[in-house]
C-alpha cells in the first residue's frame, strides 16, 4: 500500500513537471543529484566479494533472510543497511584479525533484489525493475524496452526521495541517447516518468 501511495503522489508531481515545462538541465544537476545517497544492501541482494589474490575466499553471495552472508573461515557477517564500501571494510577487518594481512577487499552489487526502480508513462514495458549496480537513466529505460513513438523523451521526469524530501528534475533522454547530454546515475527507489508528446 505504501508503494502504491508513493507512486500516486509521484504521478501527481510528474504532471506539474510536464505542464510547467521547466526543470534543471541534467548536466547541471548530475553531481548533486547523484551524491544524495548511496545504495545500501538489503535482504535478497546478490553481491560479489573480491579479495585480491585470494580466489578461494572470493565469489558471489546472496544476503539471507537474517541480513547476513557466510564467508569462508570467518562465518556470518551482517550486511543489510551497509553500503558496498562499508561491507568491504567489515569483511577486510574480520579477515585481518586472524587470517590475512592488509586484505584488499571490494564488494559489488550484482543484483539488488531488495531495491527497485519504477518506469512509468511512455515506455514500452512500464513497471518496477530490479536495480543494478551503476544503473543509469538510459540503462533503466532500456530495461523497459525503450520509449514509445508517442513519448516526449526530452521531458522525462525523475523523482528521488531522500530523508523524507522529494527531489524532482527534468532529463533530456533523447539528447542523452545522441551523446549530446551526459547520462544520469539512477539509485534504488527512483521513479522515472516519460510523458506523452502533445503533438
Coordinates of N, CA and C in Angstrom, one line a residue:
X1 N 0.8 -1.2 0.0 CA 0.0 0.0 0.0 C 0.9 1.3 0.0
X2 N 2.0 1.2 0.8 CA 2.9 2.4 0.9 C 3.5 2.7 -0.5
X3 N 3.9 1.6 -1.2 CA 4.5 1.8 -2.5 C 3.5 2.4 -3.5
X4 N 2.2 1.9 -3.5 CA 1.2 2.4 -4.4 C 0.9 3.9 -4.1
X5 N 0.9 4.3 -2.8 CA 0.7 5.7 -2.4 C 1.8 6.5 -2.9
X6 N 3.0 6.0 -2.8 CA 4.2 6.8 -3.2 C 4.2 7.0 -4.7
X7 N 3.8 6.0 -5.5 CA 3.7 6.2 -6.9 C 2.6 7.1 -7.3
X8 N 1.4 7.1 -6.6 CA 0.4 8.0 -6.9 C 0.8 9.5 -6.6
X9 N 1.5 9.7 -5.5 CA 2.0 11.0 -5.2 C 3.0 11.5 -6.2
X10 N 3.8 10.5 -6.7 CA 4.8 10.9 -7.7 C 4.2 11.3 -9.0
X11 N 3.1 10.5 -9.4 CA 2.4 10.8 -10.6 C 1.9 12.2 -10.6
X12 N 1.3 12.6 -9.4 CA 0.8 14.0 -9.3 C 1.9 15.0 -9.5
X13 N 3.1 14.7 -9.0 CA 4.2 15.6 -9.2 C 4.7 15.7 -10.6
X14 N 4.6 14.5 -11.3 CA 5.0 14.5 -12.7 C 4.2 15.4 -13.5
X15 N 2.9 15.4 -13.3 CA 2.0 16.3 -14.1 C 2.5 17.7 -14.0
X16 N 2.9 18.2 -12.8 CA 3.4 19.5 -12.7 C 4.7 19.7 -13.4
X17 N 5.5 18.6 -13.4 CA 6.8 18.7 -14.1 C 6.6 18.8 -15.6
X18 N 5.6 18.1 -16.1 CA 5.3 18.1 -17.5 C 4.7 19.4 -18.0
X19 N 3.7 19.9 -17.3 CA 2.9 21.0 -17.7 C 3.7 22.3 -17.6
X20 N 4.6 22.4 -16.5 CA 5.4 23.6 -16.4 C 6.4 23.7 -17.4
X21 N 6.9 22.6 -17.9 CA 7.9 22.6 -19.0 C 9.2 23.1 -18.5
X22 N 9.4 23.0 -17.1 CA 10.7 23.5 -16.6 C 11.4 22.4 -15.9
X23 N 12.6 22.7 -15.4 CA 13.4 21.7 -14.7 C 14.8 22.0 -15.0
X24 N 15.7 21.6 -14.1 CA 17.1 21.9 -14.2 C 17.7 20.9 -15.2
X25 N 18.5 21.4 -16.0 CA 19.2 20.6 -17.1 C 20.0 19.5 -16.4
X26 N 19.9 18.3 -16.9 CA 20.6 17.2 -16.3 C 22.1 17.4 -16.1
X27 N 22.7 18.1 -17.1 CA 24.2 18.3 -17.0 C 24.5 19.1 -15.7
X28 N 23.6 20.0 -15.3 CA 23.9 20.8 -14.2 C 23.6 20.2 -12.9
X29 N 22.6 19.3 -12.8 CA 22.2 18.7 -11.5 C 22.9 17.3 -11.3
X30 N 23.6 16.8 -12.3 CA 24.0 15.4 -12.1 C 24.9 15.2 -10.9
X31 N 26.0 16.0 -10.6 CA 26.8 15.7 -9.5 C 26.1 15.8 -8.2
X32 N 25.2 16.8 -8.0 CA 24.5 17.0 -6.7 C 23.4 15.9 -6.6
X33 N 22.8 15.5 -7.7 CA 21.7 14.5 -7.7 C 22.2 13.2 -7.4
X34 N 23.4 12.9 -7.9 CA 24.0 11.5 -7.8 C 24.6 11.3 -6.4
X35 N 24.9 12.4 -5.7 CA 25.6 12.2 -4.4 C 24.6 12.3 -3.2
X36 N 23.3 12.3 -3.4 CA 22.4 12.5 -2.3 C 22.5 11.3 -1.4
X37 N 22.5 10.1 -1.9 CA 22.7 8.9 -1.0 C 23.2 7.8 -1.8
X38 N 23.9 6.9 -1.2 CA 24.4 5.7 -1.9 C 23.4 4.5 -1.6
X39 N 23.5 3.6 -2.5 CA 22.6 2.4 -2.4 C 23.1 1.5 -1.2
X40 N 22.2 1.1 -0.4 CA 22.6 0.2 0.7 C 22.1 -1.2 0.4
X41 N 22.7 -2.2 1.1 CA 22.4 -3.6 0.9 C 21.1 -4.0 1.6
X42 N 20.4 -5.0 1.1 CA 19.2 -5.5 1.7 C 19.0 -7.0 1.5
X43 N 18.1 -7.5 2.2 CA 17.8 -9.0 2.1 C 17.5 -9.4 0.7
X44 N 18.1 -10.4 0.2 CA 17.9 -10.9 -1.1 C 18.9 -10.4 -2.2
X45 N 19.6 -9.4 -1.8 CA 20.6 -8.8 -2.8 C 21.7 -9.8 -3.0
X46 N 22.3 -9.8 -4.2 CA 23.4 -10.7 -4.6 C 24.6 -9.8 -4.7
X47 N 25.7 -10.1 -4.0 CA 26.9 -9.3 -4.1 C 28.0 -10.2 -4.5
X48 N 29.0 -9.6 -5.1 CA 30.3 -10.3 -5.4 C 31.4 -9.7 -4.5
X49 N 32.0 -10.6 -3.7 CA 33.1 -10.2 -2.9 C 34.4 -10.6 -3.6
X50 N 35.2 -9.6 -3.7 CA 36.5 -9.8 -4.4 C 37.6 -9.5 -3.4
X51 N 38.5 -10.5 -3.1 CA 39.6 -10.3 -2.2 C 40.9 -10.6 -3.0
X52 N 41.7 -9.6 -3.2 CA 42.8 -9.6 -4.1 C 43.7 -10.8 -3.7
X53 N 44.0 -11.6 -4.7 CA 45.0 -12.7 -4.6 C 44.4 -13.8 -3.7
X54 N 43.1 -13.8 -3.5 CA 42.5 -14.9 -2.6 C 41.2 -15.4 -3.3
X55 N 41.4 -16.1 -4.4 CA 40.2 -16.6 -5.2 C 39.4 -17.6 -4.4
X56 N 39.9 -18.3 -3.4 CA 39.1 -19.3 -2.7 C 38.2 -18.5 -1.7
X57 N 38.5 -17.3 -1.4 CA 37.7 -16.6 -0.5 C 36.7 -15.7 -1.2
X58 N 36.9 -15.5 -2.5 CA 36.1 -14.6 -3.3 C 34.9 -15.3 -3.9
X59 N 33.9 -14.5 -4.4 CA 32.8 -15.1 -5.0 C 31.5 -14.4 -4.7
X60 N 30.4 -14.9 -5.4 CA 29.1 -14.3 -5.2 C 28.4 -14.8 -3.9
X61 N 27.7 -13.9 -3.3 CA 27.0 -14.3 -2.1 C 25.6 -13.6 -2.1
X62 N 24.6 -14.3 -1.7 CA 23.3 -13.7 -1.5 C 23.0 -13.4 -0.1
X63 N 22.5 -12.2 0.2 CA 22.2 -11.9 1.6 C 20.9 -12.6 2.0
X64 N 21.1 -13.3 3.1 CA 20.0 -14.2 3.6 C 18.9 -13.4 4.3
X65 N 17.9 -14.2 4.7 CA 16.7 -13.6 5.4 C 17.1 -12.9 6.7
X66 N 18.2 -13.4 7.3 CA 18.7 -12.8 8.6 C 19.6 -11.5 8.3
X67 N 19.8 -11.2 7.0 CA 20.5 -10.0 6.7 C 22.0 -10.2 6.6
X68 N 22.5 -11.5 6.6 CA 23.9 -11.7 6.6 C 24.3 -12.6 5.4
X69 N 25.7 -12.6 5.2 CA 26.2 -13.6 4.3 C 27.2 -14.5 5.0
X70 N 27.5 -15.6 4.5 CA 28.5 -16.5 5.1 C 29.8 -16.5 4.3
X71 N 30.9 -16.2 4.9 CA 32.2 -16.1 4.3 C 33.1 -17.2 4.8
X72 N 33.9 -17.8 3.9 CA 34.8 -18.8 4.4 C 35.7 -18.4 5.6
X73 N 35.9 -19.3 6.5 CA 36.7 -19.1 7.7 C 36.1 -18.2 8.8
X74 N 35.5 -17.1 8.4 CA 35.0 -16.1 9.4 C 33.5 -16.2 9.7
X75 N 32.8 -17.0 8.9 CA 31.4 -17.2 9.2 C 30.5 -16.1 8.7
X76 N 29.4 -15.9 9.5 CA 28.3 -15.0 9.1 C 28.7 -13.5 9.4
X77 N 28.4 -12.6 8.5 CA 28.6 -11.2 8.7 C 27.4 -10.4 8.3
X78 N 26.9 -9.5 9.2 CA 25.7 -8.7 8.8 C 26.0 -7.7 7.7
X79 N 25.1 -7.7 6.7 CA 25.3 -6.8 5.5 C 24.2 -5.8 5.3
X80 N 23.0 -6.0 5.8 CA 21.9 -5.1 5.5 C 22.1 -3.7 6.1
X81 N 21.8 -2.7 5.4 CA 21.9 -1.3 5.8 C 23.3 -0.7 5.6
X82 N 24.2 -1.5 5.0 CA 25.5 -1.0 4.7 C 25.7 -0.7 3.2
X83 N 26.5 0.2 2.9 CA 26.9 0.4 1.5 C 27.9 -0.7 1.1
X84 N 28.2 -0.8 -0.2 CA 29.1 -1.8 -0.6 C 30.5 -1.5 0.0
X85 N 30.9 -0.2 0.1 CA 32.1 0.2 0.7 C 32.2 -0.2 2.1
X86 N 31.1 0.0 2.9 CA 31.1 -0.4 4.3 C 31.2 -1.9 4.5
X87 N 30.5 -2.7 3.6 CA 30.5 -4.1 3.6 C 32.0 -4.6 3.4
X88 N 32.6 -4.0 2.4 CA 34.0 -4.4 2.1 C 34.9 -4.2 3.3
X89 N 34.7 -3.0 3.9 CA 35.6 -2.7 5.1 C 35.4 -3.7 6.2
X90 N 34.1 -4.1 6.5 CA 33.8 -5.1 7.5 C 34.5 -6.4 7.2
X91 N 34.4 -6.9 6.0 CA 35.0 -8.1 5.6 C 36.5 -8.1 5.8
X92 N 37.1 -7.0 5.3 CA 38.5 -6.8 5.5 C 39.0 -6.9 6.9
X93 N 38.2 -6.2 7.8 CA 38.6 -6.2 9.2 C 38.5 -7.6 9.8
X94 N 37.5 -8.4 9.5 CA 37.3 -9.7 10.0 C 38.4 -10.6 9.6
X95 N 38.8 -10.6 8.3 CA 39.9 -11.4 7.8 C 41.2 -11.0 8.4
X96 N 41.4 -9.7 8.6 CA 42.6 -9.2 9.1 C 42.9 -9.6 10.6
X97 N 41.8 -9.9 11.3 CA 42.0 -10.3 12.7 C 42.8 -11.6 12.9
X98 N 42.6 -12.6 11.9 CA 43.3 -13.9 12.1 C 44.0 -14.4 10.9
X99 N 43.5 -14.1 9.7 CA 43.9 -14.8 8.5 C 44.7 -14.1 7.5
X100 N 44.4 -12.8 7.3 CA 45.1 -12.1 6.2 C 45.7 -10.8 6.7
X101 N 46.8 -10.4 6.0 CA 47.5 -9.1 6.4 C 47.1 -8.1 5.3
X102 N 46.4 -7.0 5.8 CA 46.0 -5.9 5.0 C 45.3 -6.4 3.7
X103 N 44.2 -7.2 3.9 CA 43.5 -7.7 2.7 C 42.8 -6.5 1.9
X104 N 42.9 -6.7 0.6 CA 42.3 -5.7 -0.4 C 40.9 -6.3 -0.8
X105 N 39.9 -5.8 -0.2 CA 38.5 -6.3 -0.4 C 37.6 -5.3 -1.1
X106 N 36.9 -5.8 -2.1 CA 35.9 -4.9 -2.8 C 34.6 -5.7 -2.8
X107 N 33.5 -5.0 -2.8 CA 32.1 -5.6 -2.9 C 31.4 -4.9 -4.0
X108 N 30.8 -5.7 -4.9 CA 30.0 -5.2 -6.0 C 28.6 -5.7 -5.8
X109 N 27.6 -4.9 -6.1 CA 26.2 -5.3 -6.0 C 25.9 -5.9 -7.4
X110 N 25.7 -7.2 -7.5 CA 25.4 -7.8 -8.8 C 23.9 -7.7 -9.1
X111 N 23.1 -7.9 -8.0 CA 21.6 -7.8 -8.2 C 21.0 -7.3 -7.0
X112 N 20.3 -6.2 -7.1 CA 19.7 -5.6 -5.9 C 18.2 -6.0 -5.9
X113 N 17.9 -7.2 -5.4 CA 16.6 -7.7 -5.3 C 15.7 -6.9 -4.3
X114 N 16.4 -6.3 -3.3 CA 15.6 -5.6 -2.3 C 15.2 -4.2 -2.7
X115 N 15.8 -3.7 -3.8 CA 15.6 -2.4 -4.3 C 15.1 -2.4 -5.7
X116 N 14.2 -1.5 -6.1 CA 13.7 -1.4 -7.4 C 13.7 0.0 -7.9
X117 N 13.6 0.2 -9.2 CA 13.4 1.5 -9.8 C 12.0 1.3 -10.6
X118 N 11.3 2.4 -10.8 CA 10.0 2.4 -11.4 C 10.0 3.2 -12.7
X119 N 9.5 2.5 -13.8 CA 9.4 3.1 -15.1 C 8.0 3.3 -15.4
X120 N 7.5 4.6 -15.6 CA 6.1 4.9 -15.9 C 6.0 5.7 -17.1
X121 N 4.8 5.8 -17.6 CA 4.5 6.6 -18.8 C 4.8 6.0 -20.1
X122 N 5.4 6.7 -21.0 CA 5.6 6.3 -22.4 C 6.9 5.5 -22.6
X123 N 6.9 4.3 -21.8 CA 7.9 3.3 -22.1 C 7.2 2.1 -22.5
X124 N 7.9 1.2 -23.3 CA 7.2 0.1 -23.8 C 6.7 -1.0 -22.8
X125 N 7.4 -1.1 -21.7 CA 7.0 -2.1 -20.7 C 7.1 -1.4 -19.3
X126 N 6.1 -0.6 -19.0 CA 6.2 0.1 -17.7 C 6.1 -0.9 -16.5
X127 N 6.7 -0.5 -15.4 CA 6.6 -1.3 -14.2 C 7.9 -1.2 -13.3
X128 N 8.0 -2.0 -12.3 CA 9.2 -2.0 -11.4 C 10.2 -2.8 -12.0
X129 N 11.5 -2.4 -11.8 CA 12.6 -3.2 -12.3 C 13.7 -3.3 -11.2
X130 N 14.3 -4.4 -11.2 CA 15.4 -4.6 -10.2 C 16.6 -3.7 -10.4
X131 N 17.0 -3.0 -9.4 CA 18.1 -2.0 -9.6 C 19.4 -2.8 -9.8
X132 N 20.3 -2.4 -10.6 CA 21.6 -3.0 -10.8 C 22.7 -1.9 -10.6
X133 N 23.8 -2.4 -10.1 CA 24.9 -1.5 -9.8 C 25.3 -0.6 -10.9
X134 N 25.5 0.6 -10.6 CA 25.9 1.6 -11.7 C 24.8 1.8 -12.7
X135 N 23.6 1.6 -12.4 CA 22.5 1.8 -13.4 C 22.4 3.3 -13.7
X136 N 22.1 3.6 -15.0 CA 21.9 5.0 -15.4 C 20.5 5.1 -15.9
X137 N 20.1 6.4 -16.2 CA 18.8 6.6 -16.8 C 18.6 5.9 -18.1
X138 N 19.5 6.0 -19.0 CA 19.4 5.3 -20.3 C 19.3 3.8 -20.1
X139 N 20.1 3.3 -19.2 CA 20.0 1.8 -18.9 C 18.7 1.4 -18.4
X140 N 18.1 2.2 -17.5 CA 16.9 1.9 -16.9 C 15.7 1.9 -17.9
X141 N 15.8 2.9 -18.8 CA 14.7 3.0 -19.8 C 14.9 1.8 -20.8
X142 N 16.1 1.4 -21.1 CA 16.4 0.3 -22.0 C 15.8 -1.0 -21.4
X143 N 15.8 -1.1 -20.1 CA 15.3 -2.3 -19.5 C 13.7 -2.4 -19.7
X144 N 13.1 -1.2 -19.8 CA 11.7 -1.1 -20.0 C 11.4 -1.2 -21.5
X145 N 12.3 -1.5 -22.4 CA 12.1 -1.7 -23.8 C 12.3 -0.4 -24.6
X146 N 12.7 0.7 -23.9 CA 12.9 1.9 -24.6 C 11.6 2.8 -24.5
X147 N 11.6 3.9 -25.1 CA 10.4 4.8 -25.1 C 9.5 4.5 -26.3
X148 N 8.3 4.9 -26.2 CA 7.3 4.7 -27.3 C 7.4 5.8 -28.4
X149 N 6.8 5.6 -29.5 CA 6.8 6.6 -30.6 C 6.1 7.9 -30.2
X150 N 5.2 7.7 -29.2 CA 4.4 8.9 -28.7 C 5.1 9.7 -27.6
X151 N 6.3 9.3 -27.2 CA 6.9 9.8 -26.0 C 7.5 11.2 -26.3
X152 N 7.5 12.0 -25.2 CA 8.3 13.3 -25.2 C 9.5 13.0 -24.3
X153 N 10.5 12.2 -24.9 CA 11.6 11.7 -24.0 C 12.5 12.8 -23.5
X154 N 12.5 14.0 -24.2 CA 13.3 15.1 -23.7 C 12.7 15.8 -22.5
X155 N 11.5 15.3 -22.1 CA 10.9 15.9 -20.9 C 10.6 14.8 -19.9
X156 N 11.5 13.8 -19.8 CA 11.4 12.8 -18.8 C 11.6 13.4 -17.4
X157 N 10.9 12.8 -16.5 CA 10.9 13.3 -15.1 C 11.4 12.3 -14.2
X158 N 12.4 12.6 -13.4 CA 13.0 11.7 -12.4 C 12.7 12.2 -11.0
X159 N 12.2 11.3 -10.2 CA 11.9 11.7 -8.8 C 12.7 10.8 -7.8
X160 N 13.3 11.4 -6.9 CA 14.1 10.6 -5.9 C 13.7 11.1 -4.5
X161 N 13.6 10.2 -3.6 CA 13.3 10.6 -2.2 C 14.5 10.4 -1.3
X162 N 14.8 11.4 -0.5 CA 15.9 11.3 0.4 C 15.6 12.1 1.7
X163 N 15.7 11.3 2.8 CA 15.4 11.9 4.1 C 14.1 12.6 4.2
X164 N 13.1 11.9 3.6 CA 11.7 12.5 3.6 C 11.4 13.6 2.6
X165 N 12.4 14.0 1.9 CA 12.2 15.0 0.9 C 12.2 14.4 -0.5
X166 N 11.4 15.1 -1.4 CA 11.3 14.6 -2.8 C 12.0 15.6 -3.7
X167 N 12.9 15.0 -4.5 CA 13.7 15.8 -5.4 C 13.3 15.4 -6.8
X168 N 13.0 16.4 -7.7 CA 12.5 16.1 -9.0 C 13.1 17.0 -10.0
X169 N 13.5 16.4 -11.2 CA 14.0 17.3 -12.2 C 13.7 16.6 -13.6
X170 N 13.8 17.4 -14.6 CA 13.6 17.0 -16.0 C 14.9 16.6 -16.6
X171 N 14.8 15.4 -17.4 CA 16.0 14.9 -18.0 C 15.8 14.8 -19.5
X172 N 16.8 15.2 -20.3 CA 16.6 15.1 -21.8 C 17.2 13.8 -22.3
X173 N 16.3 12.8 -22.3 CA 16.7 11.4 -22.6 C 17.1 11.3 -24.1
X174 N 16.4 12.0 -25.0 CA 16.8 11.9 -26.4 C 18.2 12.5 -26.7
X175 N 18.5 13.6 -26.0 CA 19.8 14.2 -26.1 C 20.9 13.2 -25.5
X176 N 20.6 12.6 -24.5 CA 21.5 11.6 -23.9 C 21.8 10.5 -24.8
X177 N 20.7 10.0 -25.5 CA 20.9 8.9 -26.4 C 21.8 9.3 -27.6
X178 N 21.8 10.5 -28.0 CA 22.6 11.0 -29.1 C 24.0 11.5 -28.6
X179 N 24.2 11.4 -27.3 CA 25.5 11.8 -26.8 C 25.6 13.3 -26.6
X180 N 24.5 14.0 -26.7 CA 24.5 15.5 -26.6 C 24.3 15.9 -25.2
X181 N 24.0 15.0 -24.3 CA 23.9 15.3 -22.8 C 24.4 14.1 -22.0
X182 N 25.0 14.4 -20.9 CA 25.5 13.3 -20.1 C 24.4 12.4 -19.5
X183 N 24.6 11.1 -19.4 CA 23.7 10.2 -18.8 C 23.7 10.5 -17.3
X184 N 22.7 10.0 -16.6 CA 22.5 10.3 -15.2 C 22.4 9.0 -14.4
X185 N 23.2 9.0 -13.3 CA 23.1 7.8 -12.4 C 21.7 7.7 -11.7
X186 N 21.3 6.4 -11.7 CA 20.0 6.1 -11.0 C 20.2 5.3 -9.7
X187 N 19.4 5.6 -8.7 CA 19.5 4.9 -7.5 C 18.3 4.1 -7.2
X188 N 18.3 3.1 -6.3 CA 17.1 2.3 -5.9 C 16.1 3.2 -5.4
X189 N 14.8 3.0 -5.8 CA 13.7 3.8 -5.4 C 13.3 4.9 -6.3
X190 N 14.2 5.2 -7.3 CA 13.9 6.3 -8.2 C 12.7 6.0 -9.0
X191 N 11.9 7.0 -9.4 CA 10.7 6.9 -10.2 C 11.0 7.7 -11.5
X192 N 10.9 7.0 -12.6 CA 11.2 7.7 -13.9 C 9.9 7.7 -14.7
X193 N 9.5 8.9 -15.1 CA 8.2 9.1 -15.8 C 8.5 9.7 -17.2
X194 N 8.1 9.1 -18.3 CA 8.3 9.6 -19.6 C 6.9 10.1 -20.1
X195 N 6.7 11.4 -20.3 CA 5.4 11.9 -20.7 C 5.1 11.6 -22.2
X196 N 3.8 11.8 -22.5 CA 3.4 11.7 -23.9 C 3.6 13.0 -24.6
X197 N 4.0 12.9 -25.9 CA 4.1 14.1 -26.6 C 2.8 14.8 -26.9
X198 N 2.7 16.1 -26.8 CA 1.5 16.8 -27.0 C 1.2 17.0 -28.5
X199 N 2.1 16.7 -29.4 CA 2.0 16.9 -30.8 C 1.7 15.5 -31.5

